């Protein structure tokens, strides 16, 4: 299903033009218009899924295989020094476009970018409580 008012549905299906790196029946890979680094790309499914929770399992495997294939090609062609895959779900997690996408961010020495977090310092008991909460 496509969502009429979704910009990534329109881009993925070609009704809004984009700088496309790859396309098949299920996915389009485009350059991000606000890149974190040269070559920052987005993997977009052509069907509308708002986020990872909505993405069907059979699409998950294909999306990750495509990410690997694109990372290999982009690393070779752009001669980058590393790669981040980023995938945001929900406003709190930084998602701004509510159509599932994977950010593919080539990294270069001294690119000045930072993708990270401030590590917390949980006690072993706190870690165990979280483990039990998730697994219980
Ligand atoms: P999010 O914050 O949802 O994980 O990422 C959304 C990304 O989509 C941002 O990096 C933003 O630059 C990119 N973006 C938003 N609108 C467009 C668009 O119309 N075209 C392209 N190429 N990228 C877009
Ligand atoms: Zn959509």
XYZ file of N, CA and C and ligand atoms in Angstrom:
433
model
N 0.828 -1.209 0.000
C 0.000 0.000 0.000
C 0.861 1.259 0.000
N 0.427 2.251 -0.743
C 1.077 3.556 -0.695
C 0.189 4.487 0.131
N 0.819 5.507 0.743
C 0.048 6.476 1.515
C 0.078 7.786 0.730
N -1.115 8.324 0.443
C -1.237 9.468 -0.468
C -0.429 10.690 -0.042
N -0.386 10.933 1.256
C 0.274 12.163 1.717
C 1.693 11.916 2.229
N 2.305 10.789 1.795
C 3.644 10.443 2.287
C 4.696 10.774 1.228
N 5.617 11.660 1.582
C 6.630 12.098 0.603
C 7.547 10.951 0.194
N 7.870 10.047 1.121
C 8.763 8.945 0.755
C 8.049 7.899 -0.108
N 6.728 7.755 0.036
C 5.983 6.911 -0.912
C 6.126 7.484 -2.322
N 6.002 8.802 -2.420
C 6.077 9.449 -3.741
C 7.481 9.336 -4.319
N 8.494 9.550 -3.486
C 9.881 9.442 -3.971
C 10.189 7.992 -4.351
N 9.823 7.070 -3.470
C 10.158 5.654 -3.704
C 9.529 5.152 -4.995
N 8.336 5.656 -5.301
C 7.633 5.177 -6.486
C 7.840 6.069 -7.711
N 8.686 7.083 -7.571
C 9.121 7.844 -8.741
C 8.240 9.013 -9.120
N 7.173 9.307 -8.353
C 6.339 10.452 -8.749
C 6.968 11.775 -8.312
N 7.907 11.731 -7.363
C 8.774 12.882 -7.086
C 10.190 12.434 -7.443
N 10.894 13.208 -8.278
C 12.232 12.777 -8.700
C 13.240 12.804 -7.552
N 14.233 11.950 -7.644
C 15.270 11.891 -6.606
C 16.571 11.466 -7.256
N 17.652 11.663 -6.535
C 18.954 11.162 -6.990
C 19.026 9.691 -6.600
N 18.653 8.839 -7.552
C 18.525 7.410 -7.272
C 19.838 6.682 -7.523
N 20.245 5.888 -6.524
C 21.464 5.078 -6.656
C 21.143 3.659 -7.083
N 19.935 3.216 -6.751
C 19.560 1.816 -7.015
C 18.040 1.737 -6.946
N 17.492 0.807 -7.731
C 16.046 0.588 -7.693
C 15.744 -0.843 -8.088
N 14.828 -1.478 -7.383
C 14.278 -2.754 -7.841
C 12.775 -2.737 -7.583
N 12.123 -3.898 -7.641
C 10.661 -3.920 -7.499
C 10.208 -3.431 -6.126
N 11.039 -3.646 -5.118
C 10.608 -3.367 -3.739
C 11.210 -2.116 -3.113
N 12.416 -1.745 -3.568
C 13.150 -0.663 -2.893
C 13.693 0.362 -3.874
N 13.880 1.583 -3.361
C 14.666 2.594 -4.063
C 15.678 3.136 -3.049
N 16.904 3.345 -3.519
C 17.945 3.945 -2.676
C 18.269 5.314 -3.262
N 18.135 6.353 -2.415
C 18.305 7.738 -2.903
C 19.343 8.467 -2.059
N 19.870 9.552 -2.614
C 20.719 10.432 -1.813
C 19.845 11.283 -0.902
N 20.254 11.390 0.366
C 19.574 12.255 1.333
C 19.813 13.713 0.949
N 18.741 14.532 1.019
C 18.899 15.945 0.617
C 19.602 16.776 1.691
N 19.747 16.223 2.882
C 20.472 16.922 3.958
C 21.544 16.002 4.528
N 22.555 15.683 3.717
C 23.485 14.612 4.099
C 24.368 14.939 5.295
N 24.640 13.905 6.091
C 25.610 14.023 7.186
C 27.025 13.951 6.638
N 27.174 13.355 5.478
C 28.492 13.217 4.836
C 28.251 12.929 3.355
N 29.298 13.074 2.560
C 29.179 12.827 1.117
C 28.713 11.393 0.871
N 27.607 11.263 0.142
C 27.099 9.948 -0.206
C 26.009 9.425 0.719
N 25.645 10.205 1.753
C 24.575 9.782 2.679
C 23.330 9.415 1.868
N 22.914 8.172 2.023
C 21.802 7.648 1.223
C 20.720 7.090 2.129
N 19.540 6.910 1.545
C 18.396 6.363 2.269
C 17.844 5.179 1.495
N 17.616 4.075 2.195
C 16.943 2.922 1.593
C 15.454 3.058 1.899
N 14.641 3.114 0.848
C 13.194 3.293 1.003
C 12.440 2.109 0.417
N 11.583 1.452 1.190
C 10.678 0.477 0.569
C 9.637 1.207 -0.284
N 9.182 0.568 -1.354
C 8.175 1.201 -2.221
C 6.763 1.095 -1.643
N 6.572 0.228 -0.660
C 5.297 0.161 0.061
C 5.418 1.013 1.320
N 4.285 1.495 1.830
C 4.334 2.336 3.026
C 4.309 1.503 4.307
N 5.398 1.590 5.056
C 5.460 1.084 6.426
C 6.004 2.245 7.246
N 5.329 2.596 8.320
C 5.711 3.809 9.047
C 7.064 3.667 9.728
N 7.382 2.454 10.145
C 8.581 2.255 10.969
C 8.917 0.762 11.017
N 9.957 0.433 11.798
C 10.410 -0.960 11.894
C 9.315 -1.891 12.424
N 8.487 -1.364 13.335
C 7.420 -2.205 13.908
C 6.452 -2.667 12.825
N 6.242 -1.828 11.832
C 5.277 -2.157 10.766
C 5.911 -2.923 9.613
N 7.243 -2.951 9.562
C 7.908 -3.583 8.416
C 7.770 -5.108 8.506
N 7.168 -5.743 7.507
C 7.014 -7.207 7.566
C 8.378 -7.903 7.529
N 8.452 -9.065 8.169
C 9.730 -9.771 8.287
C 10.402 -10.009 6.950
N 9.614 -10.351 5.932
C 10.239 -10.668 4.638
C 10.905 -9.437 4.009
N 10.459 -8.251 4.405
C 11.104 -7.030 3.906
C 12.374 -6.734 4.688
N 12.403 -7.148 5.953
C 13.568 -6.851 6.819
C 14.834 -7.458 6.251
N 14.766 -8.741 5.915
C 15.942 -9.433 5.417
C 16.449 -8.792 4.141
N 15.512 -8.478 3.242
C 15.914 -7.872 1.964
C 16.515 -6.501 2.182
N 15.960 -5.739 3.116
C 16.477 -4.389 3.376
C 17.924 -4.475 3.875
N 18.197 -5.429 4.750
C 19.553 -5.505 5.302
C 20.541 -6.031 4.265
N 20.112 -6.973 3.438
C 20.990 -7.452 2.354
C 21.299 -6.312 1.390
N 20.286 -5.486 1.110
C 20.503 -4.341 0.223
C 21.464 -3.343 0.871
N 21.329 -3.140 2.183
C 22.246 -2.233 2.890
C 23.685 -2.727 2.758
N 23.881 -4.013 2.885
C 25.243 -4.572 2.759
C 25.793 -4.356 1.344
N 24.937 -4.654 0.352
C 25.359 -4.504 -1.039
C 25.714 -3.040 -1.354
N 24.854 -2.119 -0.912
C 25.119 -0.697 -1.162
C 26.356 -0.219 -0.404
N 26.528 -0.698 0.836
C 27.703 -0.288 1.628
C 28.984 -0.722 0.930
N 28.973 -1.912 0.363
C 30.170 -2.401 -0.349
C 30.455 -1.532 -1.574
N 29.419 -1.293 -2.363
C 29.596 -0.478 -3.578
C 30.027 0.944 -3.236
N 29.374 1.538 -2.243
C 29.660 2.931 -1.893
C 31.044 3.073 -1.276
N 31.450 2.089 -0.484
C 32.782 2.144 0.128
C 33.850 2.088 -0.950
N 33.618 1.223 -1.932
C 34.596 1.107 -3.023
C 34.627 2.383 -3.866
N 33.449 2.897 -4.225
C 33.395 4.042 -5.147
C 33.733 5.370 -4.477
N 33.357 5.513 -3.214
C 33.588 6.793 -2.524
C 34.890 6.792 -1.731
N 35.466 5.593 -1.579
C 36.712 5.463 -0.817
C 36.554 6.023 0.600
N 35.424 5.700 1.227
C 35.209 6.168 2.602
C 35.954 5.254 3.572
N 36.061 5.721 4.809
C 36.878 5.001 5.791
C 36.044 4.147 6.742
N 34.734 4.317 6.706
C 33.840 3.551 7.570
C 32.410 3.830 7.164
N 31.476 3.240 7.875
C 30.071 3.332 7.479
C 29.177 3.239 8.697
N 28.199 4.128 8.805
C 27.155 3.978 9.817
C 25.829 3.643 9.133
N 25.119 2.674 9.693
C 23.710 2.476 9.351
C 22.916 3.019 10.527
N 21.943 3.881 10.231
C 21.121 4.472 11.289
C 19.668 4.278 10.894
N 18.847 3.945 11.861
C 17.443 3.690 11.534
C 16.594 4.166 12.712
N 15.885 5.269 12.534
C 15.144 5.910 13.619
C 13.679 5.490 13.604
N 13.141 5.233 14.789
C 11.725 4.860 14.922
C 11.068 5.704 15.992
N 10.146 6.570 15.578
C 9.423 7.418 16.528
C 10.128 8.760 16.705
N 9.290 9.745 16.993
C 9.783 11.116 17.143
C 10.866 11.215 18.209
N 10.679 10.523 19.319
C 11.646 10.579 20.424
C 13.008 10.074 19.982
N 12.993 9.138 19.039
C 14.242 8.552 18.540
C 14.795 9.322 17.342
N 14.178 10.446 17.008
C 14.717 11.288 15.943
C 14.089 11.079 14.582
N 13.041 10.252 14.508
C 12.400 10.049 13.197
C 11.604 11.294 12.827
N 11.829 11.786 11.610
C 11.100 12.969 11.142
C 10.211 12.658 9.942
N 10.537 11.604 9.204
C 9.684 11.176 8.094
C 9.168 9.786 8.443
N 7.843 9.669 8.528
C 7.257 8.464 9.105
C 6.919 7.424 8.032
N 7.945 7.127 7.267
C 7.947 6.036 6.275
C 9.293 5.357 6.522
N 9.279 4.064 6.831
C 10.510 3.354 7.197
C 11.657 3.691 6.239
N 12.834 3.938 6.800
C 14.025 4.131 5.964
C 15.263 3.788 6.767
N 16.286 3.392 6.059
C 17.596 3.145 6.670
C 18.550 4.212 6.129
N 19.185 4.923 7.053
C 20.236 5.865 6.651
C 21.516 5.072 6.406
N 22.156 5.356 5.282
C 23.470 4.767 4.990
C 24.449 5.928 4.932
N 25.322 6.004 5.925
C 26.181 7.188 6.060
C 27.653 6.794 5.929
N 28.254 7.104 4.774
C 29.691 6.865 4.622
C 30.437 7.785 5.583
N 31.502 7.300 6.168
C 32.279 8.114 7.107
C 33.703 8.295 6.600
N 34.205 9.499 6.808
C 35.534 9.874 6.342
C 36.316 10.398 7.541
N 37.610 10.073 7.573
C 38.435 10.621 8.648
C 38.271 12.130 8.662
N 38.085 12.668 9.851
C 37.940 14.117 10.025
C 36.731 14.698 9.294
N 35.654 13.904 9.162
C 34.441 14.482 8.561
C 33.694 15.369 9.567
N 34.140 15.350 10.810
C 33.563 16.260 11.806
C 32.199 15.842 12.308
N 31.691 14.715 11.855
C 30.369 14.268 12.291
C 30.496 13.352 13.503
N 29.414 13.227 14.227
C 29.420 12.395 15.424
C 28.068 11.711 15.519
N 28.063 10.411 15.538
C 26.819 9.672 15.736
C 27.017 8.895 17.025
N 26.353 9.297 18.074
C 26.669 8.623 19.330
C 25.724 8.968 20.445
N 26.131 8.619 21.642
C 25.329 8.875 22.834
C 26.262 8.977 24.016
N 25.711 9.542 25.102
C 26.484 9.617 26.340
C 26.270 8.316 27.092
N 27.301 7.484 27.283
C 27.078 6.214 27.978
C 26.663 6.434 29.426
N 25.674 5.678 29.876
C 25.257 5.676 31.283
C 26.164 4.712 32.044
N 26.020 4.646 33.352
C 26.865 3.740 34.150
C 26.007 2.875 35.072
N 25.220 1.967 34.499
C 24.349 1.153 35.352
C 25.154 0.187 36.209
N 24.608 -0.125 37.395
C 25.225 -1.144 38.248
C 24.882 -2.509 37.663
N 25.592 -3.560 38.065
C 25.230 -4.914 37.611
C 23.781 -5.250 37.957
N 23.312 -4.772 39.124
C 21.917 -5.042 39.527
C 20.941 -4.352 38.571
N 21.258 -3.140 38.191
C 20.380 -2.421 37.259
C 20.362 -3.107 35.890
N 21.527 -3.565 35.454
C 21.567 -4.287 34.166
C 20.723 -5.549 34.246
N 20.822 -6.256 35.374
C 20.039 -7.480 35.546
C 18.537 -7.175 35.559
N 18.161 -6.065 36.209
C 16.738 -5.702 36.263
C 16.210 -5.414 34.856
N 17.027 -4.770 34.034
C 16.593 -4.476 32.656
C 16.486 -5.779 31.859
N 17.503 -6.628 32.033
C 17.458 -7.917 31.324
C 16.178 -8.666 31.676
N 15.860 -8.702 32.992
C 14.668 -9.429 33.453
C 13.401 -8.778 32.917
N 13.401 -7.450 32.833
C 12.204 -6.743 32.315
C 11.964 -7.089 30.845
N 13.067 -7.136 30.077
C 12.930 -7.420 28.647
C 12.564 -8.887 28.421
N 13.193 -9.761 29.152
C 13.044 -11.190 28.892
C 11.926 -11.848 29.693
N 11.455 -11.158 30.713
C 10.484 -11.793 31.625
C 9.078 -11.848 31.074
P 14.733 10.660 9.876
O 15.033 11.875 10.732
O 13.243 10.474 9.703
O 15.423 9.415 10.323
O 15.370 10.992 8.473
C 14.726 11.677 7.467
C 15.775 12.039 6.440
O 15.130 12.294 5.227
C 16.604 13.287 6.786
O 17.985 12.945 6.784
C 16.265 14.274 5.660
O 17.381 15.018 5.247
C 15.761 13.352 4.560
N 14.730 13.930 3.716
C 13.574 14.499 4.120
N 12.847 14.878 3.065
C 13.558 14.514 1.956
C 13.313 14.659 0.551
O 12.295 15.201 0.112
N 14.269 14.179 -0.287
C 15.403 13.585 0.183
N 16.280 13.137 -0.738
N 15.673 13.442 1.486
C 14.749 13.908 2.377
Zn 5.134 6.217 2.717
